[in-house]
Tab-separated table of C-alpha atoms in Angstrom:
chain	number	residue	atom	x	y	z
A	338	UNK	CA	-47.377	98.072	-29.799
A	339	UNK	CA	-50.257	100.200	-28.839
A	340	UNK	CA	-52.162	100.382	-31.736
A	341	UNK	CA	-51.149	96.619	-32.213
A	342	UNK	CA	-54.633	93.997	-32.403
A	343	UNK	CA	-55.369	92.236	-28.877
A	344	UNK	CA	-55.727	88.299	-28.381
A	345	UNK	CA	-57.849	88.202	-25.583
A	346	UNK	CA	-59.353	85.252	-22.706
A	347	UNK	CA	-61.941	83.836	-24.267
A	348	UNK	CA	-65.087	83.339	-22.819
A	349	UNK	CA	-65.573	79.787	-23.170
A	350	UNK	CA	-69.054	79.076	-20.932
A	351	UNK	CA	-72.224	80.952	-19.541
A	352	UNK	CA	-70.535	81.144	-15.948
A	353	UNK	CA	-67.119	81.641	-16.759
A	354	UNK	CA	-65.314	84.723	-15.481
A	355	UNK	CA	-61.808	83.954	-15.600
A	356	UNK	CA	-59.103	81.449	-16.924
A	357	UNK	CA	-55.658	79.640	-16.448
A	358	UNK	CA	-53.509	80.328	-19.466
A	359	UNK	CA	-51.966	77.015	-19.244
A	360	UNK	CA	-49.691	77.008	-22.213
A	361	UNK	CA	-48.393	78.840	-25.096
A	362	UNK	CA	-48.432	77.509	-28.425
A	363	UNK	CA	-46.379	79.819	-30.106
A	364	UNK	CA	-43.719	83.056	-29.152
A	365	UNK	CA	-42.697	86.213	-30.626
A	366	UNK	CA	-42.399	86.700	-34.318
A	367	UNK	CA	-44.153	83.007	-34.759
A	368	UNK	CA	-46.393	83.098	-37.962
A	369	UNK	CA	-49.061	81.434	-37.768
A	370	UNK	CA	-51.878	79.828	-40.285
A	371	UNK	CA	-56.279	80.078	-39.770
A	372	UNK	CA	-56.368	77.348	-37.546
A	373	UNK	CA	-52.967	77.358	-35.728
A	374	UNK	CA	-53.009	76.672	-32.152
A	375	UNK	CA	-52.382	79.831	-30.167
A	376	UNK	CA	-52.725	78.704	-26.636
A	377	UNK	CA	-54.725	76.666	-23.752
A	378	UNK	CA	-57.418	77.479	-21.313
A	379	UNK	CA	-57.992	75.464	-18.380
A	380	UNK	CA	-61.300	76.277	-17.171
A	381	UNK	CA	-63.391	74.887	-14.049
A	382	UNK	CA	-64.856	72.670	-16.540
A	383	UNK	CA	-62.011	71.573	-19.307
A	384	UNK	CA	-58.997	72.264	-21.138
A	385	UNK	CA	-59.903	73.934	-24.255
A	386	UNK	CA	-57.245	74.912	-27.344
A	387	UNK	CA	-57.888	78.133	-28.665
A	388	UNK	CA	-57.276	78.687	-32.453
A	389	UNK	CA	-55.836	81.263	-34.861
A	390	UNK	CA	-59.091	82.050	-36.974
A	391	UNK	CA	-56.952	83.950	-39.435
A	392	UNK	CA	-53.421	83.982	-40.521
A	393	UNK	CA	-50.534	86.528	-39.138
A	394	UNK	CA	-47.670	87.340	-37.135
A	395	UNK	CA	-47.685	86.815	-33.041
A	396	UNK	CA	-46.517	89.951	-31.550
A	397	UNK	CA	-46.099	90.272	-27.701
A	398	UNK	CA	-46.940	87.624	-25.085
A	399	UNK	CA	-47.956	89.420	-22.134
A	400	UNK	CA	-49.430	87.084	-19.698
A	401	UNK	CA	-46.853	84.219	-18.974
A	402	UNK	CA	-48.276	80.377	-18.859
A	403	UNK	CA	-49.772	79.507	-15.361
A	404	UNK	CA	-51.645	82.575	-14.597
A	405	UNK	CA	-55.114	83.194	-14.106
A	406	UNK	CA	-56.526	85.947	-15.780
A	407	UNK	CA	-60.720	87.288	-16.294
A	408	UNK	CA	-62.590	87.026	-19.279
A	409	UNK	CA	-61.525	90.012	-22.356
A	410	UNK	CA	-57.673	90.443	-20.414
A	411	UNK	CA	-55.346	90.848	-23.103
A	412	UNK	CA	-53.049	87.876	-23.619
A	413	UNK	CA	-50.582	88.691	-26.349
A	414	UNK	CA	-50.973	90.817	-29.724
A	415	UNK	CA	-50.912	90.721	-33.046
A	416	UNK	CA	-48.209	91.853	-35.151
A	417	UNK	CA	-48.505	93.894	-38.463
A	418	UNK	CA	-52.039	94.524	-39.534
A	419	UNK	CA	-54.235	91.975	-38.421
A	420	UNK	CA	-57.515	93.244	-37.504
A	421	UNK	CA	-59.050	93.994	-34.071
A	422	UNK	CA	-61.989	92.076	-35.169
A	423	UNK	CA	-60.265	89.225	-36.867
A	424	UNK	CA	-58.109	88.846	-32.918
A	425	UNK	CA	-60.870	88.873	-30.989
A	426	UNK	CA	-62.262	86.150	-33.305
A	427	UNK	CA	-59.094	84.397	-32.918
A	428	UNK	CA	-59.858	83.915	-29.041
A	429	UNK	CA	-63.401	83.113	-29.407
A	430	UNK	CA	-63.559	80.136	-31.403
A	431	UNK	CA	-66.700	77.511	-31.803
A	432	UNK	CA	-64.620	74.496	-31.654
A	433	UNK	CA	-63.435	73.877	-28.147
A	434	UNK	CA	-62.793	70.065	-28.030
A	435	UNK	CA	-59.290	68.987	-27.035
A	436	UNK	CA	-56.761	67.870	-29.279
A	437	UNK	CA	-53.894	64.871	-29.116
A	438	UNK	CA	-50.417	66.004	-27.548
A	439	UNK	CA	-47.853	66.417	-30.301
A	440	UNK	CA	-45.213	63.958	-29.756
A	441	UNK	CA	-41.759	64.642	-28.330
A	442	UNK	CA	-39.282	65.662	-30.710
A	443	UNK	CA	-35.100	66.395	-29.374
A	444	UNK	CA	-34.953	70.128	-27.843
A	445	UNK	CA	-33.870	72.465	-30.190
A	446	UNK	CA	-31.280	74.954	-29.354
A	447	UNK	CA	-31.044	78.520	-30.348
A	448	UNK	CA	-27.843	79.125	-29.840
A	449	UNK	CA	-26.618	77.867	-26.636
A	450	UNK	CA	-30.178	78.385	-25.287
A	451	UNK	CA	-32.518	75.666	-24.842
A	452	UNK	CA	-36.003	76.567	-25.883
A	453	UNK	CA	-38.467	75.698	-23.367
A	454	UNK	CA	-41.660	77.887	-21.265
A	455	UNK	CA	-40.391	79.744	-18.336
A	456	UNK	CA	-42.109	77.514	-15.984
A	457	UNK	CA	-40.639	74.581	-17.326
A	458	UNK	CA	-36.551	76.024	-16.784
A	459	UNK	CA	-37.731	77.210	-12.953
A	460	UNK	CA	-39.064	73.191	-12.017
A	461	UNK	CA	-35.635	72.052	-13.998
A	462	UNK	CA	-33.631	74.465	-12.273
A	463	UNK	CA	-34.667	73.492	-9.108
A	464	UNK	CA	-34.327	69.728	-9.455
A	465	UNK	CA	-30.970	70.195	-11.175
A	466	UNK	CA	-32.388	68.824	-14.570
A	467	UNK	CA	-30.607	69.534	-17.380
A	468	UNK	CA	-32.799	70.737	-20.347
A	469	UNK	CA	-30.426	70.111	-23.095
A	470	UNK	CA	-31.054	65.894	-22.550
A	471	UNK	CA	-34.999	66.958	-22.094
A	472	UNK	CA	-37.431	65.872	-25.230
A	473	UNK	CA	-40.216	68.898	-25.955
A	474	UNK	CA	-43.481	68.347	-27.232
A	475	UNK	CA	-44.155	72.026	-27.852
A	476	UNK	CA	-43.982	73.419	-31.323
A	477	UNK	CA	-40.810	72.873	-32.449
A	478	UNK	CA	-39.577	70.889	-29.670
A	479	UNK	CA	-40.398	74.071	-27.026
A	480	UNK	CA	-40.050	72.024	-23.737
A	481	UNK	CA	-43.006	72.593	-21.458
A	482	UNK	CA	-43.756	71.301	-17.664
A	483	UNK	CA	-45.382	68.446	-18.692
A	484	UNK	CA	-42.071	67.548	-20.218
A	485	UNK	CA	-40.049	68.385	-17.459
A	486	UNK	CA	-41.959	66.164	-15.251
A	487	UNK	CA	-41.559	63.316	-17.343
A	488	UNK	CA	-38.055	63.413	-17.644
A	489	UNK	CA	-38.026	64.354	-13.963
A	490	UNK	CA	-40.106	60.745	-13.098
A	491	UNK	CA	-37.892	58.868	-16.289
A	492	UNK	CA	-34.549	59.612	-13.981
A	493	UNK	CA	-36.216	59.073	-10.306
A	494	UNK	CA	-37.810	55.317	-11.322
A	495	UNK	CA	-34.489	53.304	-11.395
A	496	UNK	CA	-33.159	54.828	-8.289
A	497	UNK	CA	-36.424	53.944	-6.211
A	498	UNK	CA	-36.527	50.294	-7.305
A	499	UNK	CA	-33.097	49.818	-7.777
A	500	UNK	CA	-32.647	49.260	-4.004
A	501	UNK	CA	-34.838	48.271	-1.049
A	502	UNK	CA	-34.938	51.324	1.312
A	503	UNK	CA	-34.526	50.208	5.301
A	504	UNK	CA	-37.066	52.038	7.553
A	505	UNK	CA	-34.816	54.698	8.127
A	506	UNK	CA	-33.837	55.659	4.602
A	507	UNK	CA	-37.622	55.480	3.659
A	508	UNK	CA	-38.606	58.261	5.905
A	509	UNK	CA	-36.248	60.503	3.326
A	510	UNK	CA	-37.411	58.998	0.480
A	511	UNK	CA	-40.550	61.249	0.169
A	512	UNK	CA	-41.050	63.045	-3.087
A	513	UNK	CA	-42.887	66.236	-3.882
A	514	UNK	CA	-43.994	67.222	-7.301
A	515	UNK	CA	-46.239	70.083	-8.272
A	516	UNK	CA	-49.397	69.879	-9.071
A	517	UNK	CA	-50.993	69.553	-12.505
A	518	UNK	CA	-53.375	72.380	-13.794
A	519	UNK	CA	-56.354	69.549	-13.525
A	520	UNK	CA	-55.425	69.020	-10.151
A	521	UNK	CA	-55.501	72.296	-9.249
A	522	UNK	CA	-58.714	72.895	-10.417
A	523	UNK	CA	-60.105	69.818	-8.696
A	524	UNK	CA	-59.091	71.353	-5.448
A	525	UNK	CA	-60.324	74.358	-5.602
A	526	UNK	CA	-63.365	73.593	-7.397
A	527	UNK	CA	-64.139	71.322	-4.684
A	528	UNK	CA	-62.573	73.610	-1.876
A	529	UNK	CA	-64.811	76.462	-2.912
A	530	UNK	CA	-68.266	74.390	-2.910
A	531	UNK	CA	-67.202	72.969	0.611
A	532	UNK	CA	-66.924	76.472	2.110
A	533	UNK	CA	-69.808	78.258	-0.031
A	534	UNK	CA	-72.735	75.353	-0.130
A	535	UNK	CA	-74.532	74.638	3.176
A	536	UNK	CA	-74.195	70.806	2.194
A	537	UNK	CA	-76.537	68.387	4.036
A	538	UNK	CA	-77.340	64.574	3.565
A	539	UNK	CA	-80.385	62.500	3.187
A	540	UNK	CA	-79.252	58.465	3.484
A	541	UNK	CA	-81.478	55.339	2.079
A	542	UNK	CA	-80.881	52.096	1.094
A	543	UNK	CA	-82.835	50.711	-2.358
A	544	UNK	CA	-84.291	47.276	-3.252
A	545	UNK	CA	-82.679	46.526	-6.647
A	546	UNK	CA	-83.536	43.093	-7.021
A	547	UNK	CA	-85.982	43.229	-9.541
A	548	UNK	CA	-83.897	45.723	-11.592
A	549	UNK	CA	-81.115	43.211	-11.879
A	550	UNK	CA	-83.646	40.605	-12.663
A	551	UNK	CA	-85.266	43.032	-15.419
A	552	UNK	CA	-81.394	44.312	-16.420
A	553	UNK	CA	-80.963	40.427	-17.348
A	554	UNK	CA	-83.622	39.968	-19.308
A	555	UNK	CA	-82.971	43.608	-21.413
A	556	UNK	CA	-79.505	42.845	-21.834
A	557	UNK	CA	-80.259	39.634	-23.647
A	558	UNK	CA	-82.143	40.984	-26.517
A	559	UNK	CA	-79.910	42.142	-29.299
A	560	UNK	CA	-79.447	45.225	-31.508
A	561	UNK	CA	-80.040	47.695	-27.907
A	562	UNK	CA	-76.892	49.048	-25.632
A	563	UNK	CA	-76.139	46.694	-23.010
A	564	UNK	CA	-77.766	48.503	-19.989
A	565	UNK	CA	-76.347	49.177	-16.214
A	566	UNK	CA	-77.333	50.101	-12.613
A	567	UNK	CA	-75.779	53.470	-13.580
A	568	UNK	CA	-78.105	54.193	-16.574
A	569	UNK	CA	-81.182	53.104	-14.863
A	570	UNK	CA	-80.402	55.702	-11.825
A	571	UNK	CA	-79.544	58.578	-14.060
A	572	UNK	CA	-83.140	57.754	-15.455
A	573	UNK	CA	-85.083	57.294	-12.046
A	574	UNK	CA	-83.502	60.728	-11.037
A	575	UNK	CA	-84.453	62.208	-14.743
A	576	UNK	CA	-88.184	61.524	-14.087
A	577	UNK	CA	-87.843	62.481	-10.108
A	578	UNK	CA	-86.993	65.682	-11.438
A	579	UNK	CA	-90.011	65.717	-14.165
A	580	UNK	CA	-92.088	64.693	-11.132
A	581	UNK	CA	-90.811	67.418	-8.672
A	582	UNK	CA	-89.885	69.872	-10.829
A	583	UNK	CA	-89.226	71.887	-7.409
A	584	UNK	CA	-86.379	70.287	-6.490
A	585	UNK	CA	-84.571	71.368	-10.134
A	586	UNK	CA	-83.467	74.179	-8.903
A	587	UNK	CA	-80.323	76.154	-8.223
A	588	UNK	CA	-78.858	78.869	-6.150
A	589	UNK	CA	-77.070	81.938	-7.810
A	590	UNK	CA	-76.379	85.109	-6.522
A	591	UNK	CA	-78.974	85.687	-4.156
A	592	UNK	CA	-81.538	84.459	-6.664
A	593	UNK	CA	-83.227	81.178	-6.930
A	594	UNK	CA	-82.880	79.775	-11.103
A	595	UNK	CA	-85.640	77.214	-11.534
A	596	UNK	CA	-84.565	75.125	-14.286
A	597	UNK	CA	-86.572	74.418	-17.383
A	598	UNK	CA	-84.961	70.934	-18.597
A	599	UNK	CA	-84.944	67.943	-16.677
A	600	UNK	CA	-80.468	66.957	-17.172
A	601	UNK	CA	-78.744	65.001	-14.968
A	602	UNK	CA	-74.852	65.232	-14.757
A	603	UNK	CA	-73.072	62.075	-14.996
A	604	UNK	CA	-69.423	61.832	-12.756
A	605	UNK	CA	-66.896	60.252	-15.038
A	606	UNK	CA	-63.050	59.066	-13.986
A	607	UNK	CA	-60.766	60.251	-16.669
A	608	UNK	CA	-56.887	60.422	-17.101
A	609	UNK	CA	-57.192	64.132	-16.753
A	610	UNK	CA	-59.039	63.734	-13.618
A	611	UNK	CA	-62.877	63.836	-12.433
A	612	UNK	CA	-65.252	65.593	-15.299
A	613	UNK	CA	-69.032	65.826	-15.100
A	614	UNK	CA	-70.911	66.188	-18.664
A	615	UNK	CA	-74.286	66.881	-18.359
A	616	UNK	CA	-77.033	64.730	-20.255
A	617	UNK	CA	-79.675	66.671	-21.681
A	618	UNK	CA	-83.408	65.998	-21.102
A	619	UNK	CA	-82.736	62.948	-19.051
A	620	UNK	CA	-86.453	63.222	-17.489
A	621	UNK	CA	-87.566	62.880	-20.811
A	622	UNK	CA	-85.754	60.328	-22.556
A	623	UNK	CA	-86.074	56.517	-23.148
A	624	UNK	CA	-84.256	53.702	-20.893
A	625	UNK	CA	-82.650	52.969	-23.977
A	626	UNK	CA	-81.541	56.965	-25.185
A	627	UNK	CA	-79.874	57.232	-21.338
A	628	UNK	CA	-77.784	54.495	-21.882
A	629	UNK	CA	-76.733	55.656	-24.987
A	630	UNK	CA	-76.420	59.107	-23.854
A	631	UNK	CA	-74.335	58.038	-21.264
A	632	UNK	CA	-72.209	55.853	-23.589
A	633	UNK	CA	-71.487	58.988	-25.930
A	634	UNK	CA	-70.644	61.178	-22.535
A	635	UNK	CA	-68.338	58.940	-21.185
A	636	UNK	CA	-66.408	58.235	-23.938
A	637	UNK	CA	-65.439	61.284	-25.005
A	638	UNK	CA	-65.166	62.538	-21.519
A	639	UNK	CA	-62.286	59.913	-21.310
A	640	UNK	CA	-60.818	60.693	-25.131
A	641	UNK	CA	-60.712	65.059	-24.194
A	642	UNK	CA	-63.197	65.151	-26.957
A	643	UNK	CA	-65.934	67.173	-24.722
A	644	UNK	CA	-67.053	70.525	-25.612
A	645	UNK	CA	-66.792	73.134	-22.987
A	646	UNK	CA	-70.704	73.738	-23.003
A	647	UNK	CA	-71.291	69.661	-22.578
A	648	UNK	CA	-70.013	70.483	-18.487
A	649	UNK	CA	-72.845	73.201	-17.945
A	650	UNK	CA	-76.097	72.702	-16.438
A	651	UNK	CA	-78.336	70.520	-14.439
A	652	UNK	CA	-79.280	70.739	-10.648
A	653	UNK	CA	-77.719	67.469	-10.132
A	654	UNK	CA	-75.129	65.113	-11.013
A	655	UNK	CA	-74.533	61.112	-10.071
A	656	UNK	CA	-71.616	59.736	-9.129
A	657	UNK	CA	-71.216	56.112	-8.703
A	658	UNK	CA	-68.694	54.282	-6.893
A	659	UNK	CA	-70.301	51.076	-6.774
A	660	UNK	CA	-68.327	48.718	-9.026
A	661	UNK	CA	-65.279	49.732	-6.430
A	662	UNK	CA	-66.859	47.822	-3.683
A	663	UNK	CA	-67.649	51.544	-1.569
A	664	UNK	CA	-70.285	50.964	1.069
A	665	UNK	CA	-71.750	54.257	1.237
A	666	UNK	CA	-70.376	57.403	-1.030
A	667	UNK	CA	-71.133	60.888	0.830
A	668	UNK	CA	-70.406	63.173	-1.958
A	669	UNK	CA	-69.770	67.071	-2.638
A	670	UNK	CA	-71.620	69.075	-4.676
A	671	UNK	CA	-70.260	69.966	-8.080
A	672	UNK	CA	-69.828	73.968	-8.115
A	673	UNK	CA	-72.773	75.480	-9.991
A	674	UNK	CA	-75.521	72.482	-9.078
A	675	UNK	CA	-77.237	71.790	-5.907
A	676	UNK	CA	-77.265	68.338	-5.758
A	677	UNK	CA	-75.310	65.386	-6.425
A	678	UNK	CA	-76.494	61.323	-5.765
A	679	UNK	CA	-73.907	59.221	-4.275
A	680	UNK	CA	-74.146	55.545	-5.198
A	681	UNK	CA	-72.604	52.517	-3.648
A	682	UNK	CA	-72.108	49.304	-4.203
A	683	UNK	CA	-75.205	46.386	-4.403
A	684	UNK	CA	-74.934	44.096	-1.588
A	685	UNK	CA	-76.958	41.278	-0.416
A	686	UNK	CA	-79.128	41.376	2.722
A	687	UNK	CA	-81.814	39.264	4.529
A	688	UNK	CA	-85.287	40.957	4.363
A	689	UNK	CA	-88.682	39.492	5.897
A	690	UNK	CA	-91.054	38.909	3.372
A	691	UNK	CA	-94.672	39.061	3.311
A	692	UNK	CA	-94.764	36.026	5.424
A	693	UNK	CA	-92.284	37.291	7.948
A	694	UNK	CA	-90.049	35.019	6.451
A	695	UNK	CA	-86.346	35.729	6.067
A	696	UNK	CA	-85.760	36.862	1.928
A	697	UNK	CA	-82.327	37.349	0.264
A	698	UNK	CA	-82.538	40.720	-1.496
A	699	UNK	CA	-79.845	43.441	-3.269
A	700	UNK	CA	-79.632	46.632	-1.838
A	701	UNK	CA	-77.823	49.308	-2.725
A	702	UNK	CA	-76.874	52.513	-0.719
A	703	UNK	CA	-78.011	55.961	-1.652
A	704	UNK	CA	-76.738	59.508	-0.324
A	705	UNK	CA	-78.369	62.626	-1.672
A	706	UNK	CA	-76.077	65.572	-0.920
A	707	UNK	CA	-78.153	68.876	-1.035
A	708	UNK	CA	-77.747	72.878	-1.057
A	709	UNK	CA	-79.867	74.139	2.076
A	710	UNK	CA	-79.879	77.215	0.381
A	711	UNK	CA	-82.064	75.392	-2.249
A	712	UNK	CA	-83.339	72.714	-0.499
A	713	UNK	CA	-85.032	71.711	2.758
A	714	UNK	CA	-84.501	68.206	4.882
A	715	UNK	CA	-88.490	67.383	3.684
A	716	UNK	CA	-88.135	67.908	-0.406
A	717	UNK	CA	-84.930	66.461	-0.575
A	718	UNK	CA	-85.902	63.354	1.460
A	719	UNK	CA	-89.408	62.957	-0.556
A	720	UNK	CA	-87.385	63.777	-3.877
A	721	UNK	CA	-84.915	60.520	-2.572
A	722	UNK	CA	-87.984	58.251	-1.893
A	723	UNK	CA	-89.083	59.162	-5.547
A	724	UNK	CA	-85.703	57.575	-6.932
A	725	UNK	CA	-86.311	54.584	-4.805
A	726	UNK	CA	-89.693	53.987	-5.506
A	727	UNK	CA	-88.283	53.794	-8.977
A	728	UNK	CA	-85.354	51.447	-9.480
A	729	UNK	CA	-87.897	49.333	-7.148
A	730	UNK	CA	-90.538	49.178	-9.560
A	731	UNK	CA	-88.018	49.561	-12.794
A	732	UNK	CA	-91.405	48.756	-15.371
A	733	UNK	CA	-92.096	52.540	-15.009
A	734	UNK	CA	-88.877	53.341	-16.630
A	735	UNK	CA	-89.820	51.535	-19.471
A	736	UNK	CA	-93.501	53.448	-19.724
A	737	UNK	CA	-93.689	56.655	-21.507
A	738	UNK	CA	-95.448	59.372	-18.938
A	739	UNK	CA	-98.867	60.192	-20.119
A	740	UNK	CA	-98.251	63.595	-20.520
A	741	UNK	CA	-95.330	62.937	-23.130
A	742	UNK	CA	-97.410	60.665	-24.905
A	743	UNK	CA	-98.672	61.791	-28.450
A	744	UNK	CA	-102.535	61.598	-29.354
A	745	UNK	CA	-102.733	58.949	-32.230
């Protein structure tokens, strides 16, 4: 197999260095068409299914599912005479948007084996699962951990409401289940930015009153995206960072990047756990291109139909927490930014007026978690002030910046 072509890891993003090879598509002696599935890459970012860009025969798998391997390691081979170039094509392909699960089909049998990923048979062998009465979604009904698990939580659910454990028995009722590949990544994403980024936080508390009343009146004009707190934040911290084009910075490698584009990451809550697409020239754009921005991010964040390169970029992110009744949100820093706005939910409070007079207002709370290494406690706070200032006079989102404005 020497001379045989490589499939390689892909590189799949500017700051990617290595990736999980989280499944196998196909095995040994599989032949496969341009445009086959080969196998998946969980990155820091996403989950990303790389494709056969030619047609041929699989030859050796080398690297078994669950590892984590650098950028150009060789994965498997081709068989017969497919080209180097054509298999390093095959792992470097332009489309990297997720695709549905297939759907379960009964496990085939190859003679009194069961077909299914190594992983898979050690988590069934050590529950006592029996693969033969196990559905696979793999191709051709390969049973994979995901599988596993579900048949796994399919024979568990009767027994736990079937009868009402006593104190005692509930102690042993614990379970233990192992982690998905998302998860995984979650934690150490967020593992490695808590021990590598000097994190510090700037509090405030924003007057939104006026924004709700102006949100109102926006919202009921028709033919525009129905607007929220979230979109008008994600533009206040767009034009902060056109305004203090200091603060867009990040830290990398003992150098100091100062970014050219005003985009502001946007937290989204998926089924495959916590992603962060980045919107592009948010500094720049209308009230009304945020929103729907934001509208195309988020729903395709939560249908796996992000590209890899849509999760790269920006010096900060927001996350908000608000419409879950959180008081104050004190977040962490998404790996490769330096900042990231925590938002909380709008609640009412007595302010004096100009009178001295007792005034019912809607505040909501603001933390602004920073990289020392980028950032000092004076920039950061002034660059927090800026977003207030904003949603607290929300006509300026709705005024194009004299600079950006084109002579008639």
């Amino acid at each position: 197999m020497s001379s045989a072509a490589p499939i390689v890891m892909p590189k799949l993003g500017l700051t990617m260095t290595e990736g999980l090879l989280a499944s196998w598509r196909v095995c040994p002696g599989d032949r496969v068409a341009a445009g086959d599935i080969l196998f998946i890459v969980e990155t820091e970012k996403i989950a990303t299914e790389i494709e056969a860009q030619q047609a041929g025969h699989i030859g050796e798998i080398l690297i078994p599912e669950g590892e984590t391997v650098p950028v150009g390691a060789v994965l498997a081979t081709w068989a017969g005479t497919a080209s180097a170039a054509g298999a390093q094509k095959a792992a470097a392909p332009e489309m990297t948007t997720a695709k549905p699960e297939p759907v379960p089909v009964p496990a085939p049998v190859a003679g009194d084996r069961v077909i299914a990923t190594p992983l898979a048979r050690r988590i069934a062998r050590r529950h006592g699962l029996d693969l033969s009465l196990v559905a696979g979604s793999g191709p051709r009904g390969r049973i994979k951990q995901a599988d596993v698990q579900a048949a796994l939580a399919a024979t568990i659910a009767p027994t736990e409401t079937s009868v009402r454990p006593t104190p005692a028995a509930r102690a042993t009722s614990d379970r233990r289940r192992p982690a998905s590949t998302m998860e995984k990544i979650v934690a150490r994403r967020l593992t490695l930015s808590k021990q590598t980024i000097p994190h510090f936080y700037v509090h405030a508390e924003a007057d939104i009153s006026g924004l709700l009343g102006l949100r109102e009146e926006l919202n009921g004009s028709s033919g525009h995206t129905r607007l929220s707190i979230t979109h008008f934040i994600m533009a206040a911290v767009g034009r902060a960072l056109v305004e203090m084009p200091a603060c867009n910075l990040l830290w990398a490698e003992d150098e100091i990047i100062e970014l050219a584009s005003p985009d502001v990451g946007l937290a989204v809550d998926s089924e495959r756990g916590l992603l962060v697409p980045v919107l592009r020239e948010a500094g720049h754009l209308s009230l009304d291109a945020v929103a729907d921005g934001c509208g195309d991010l988020v729903a395709r964040a939560r249908s796996g139909r992000l590209a890899s390169a849509e999760l790269e970029g920006g010096a900060i992110s927001v996350s908000n927490v608000g419409m879950f009744g959180a008081s104050h949100l004190v977040p962490i820093i998404n790996p490769g930014q330096s900042a990231i706005l925590g938002v909380a939910a709008q609640k009412p409070v007595f302010r004096p007026d100009a009178n001295g007079l007792p005034c019912l207002r809607r505040e909501v709370g603001l933390v602004l978690s920073c990289d020392h290494r980028v950032l000092d406690g004076v920039r950061a706070a002034r660059f927090l002030d800026h977003i207030v200032n904003t949603l607290e006079n929300p006509l300026r989102l709705l005024r194009q910046r004299a600079a950006e404005r084109r002579p008639a």
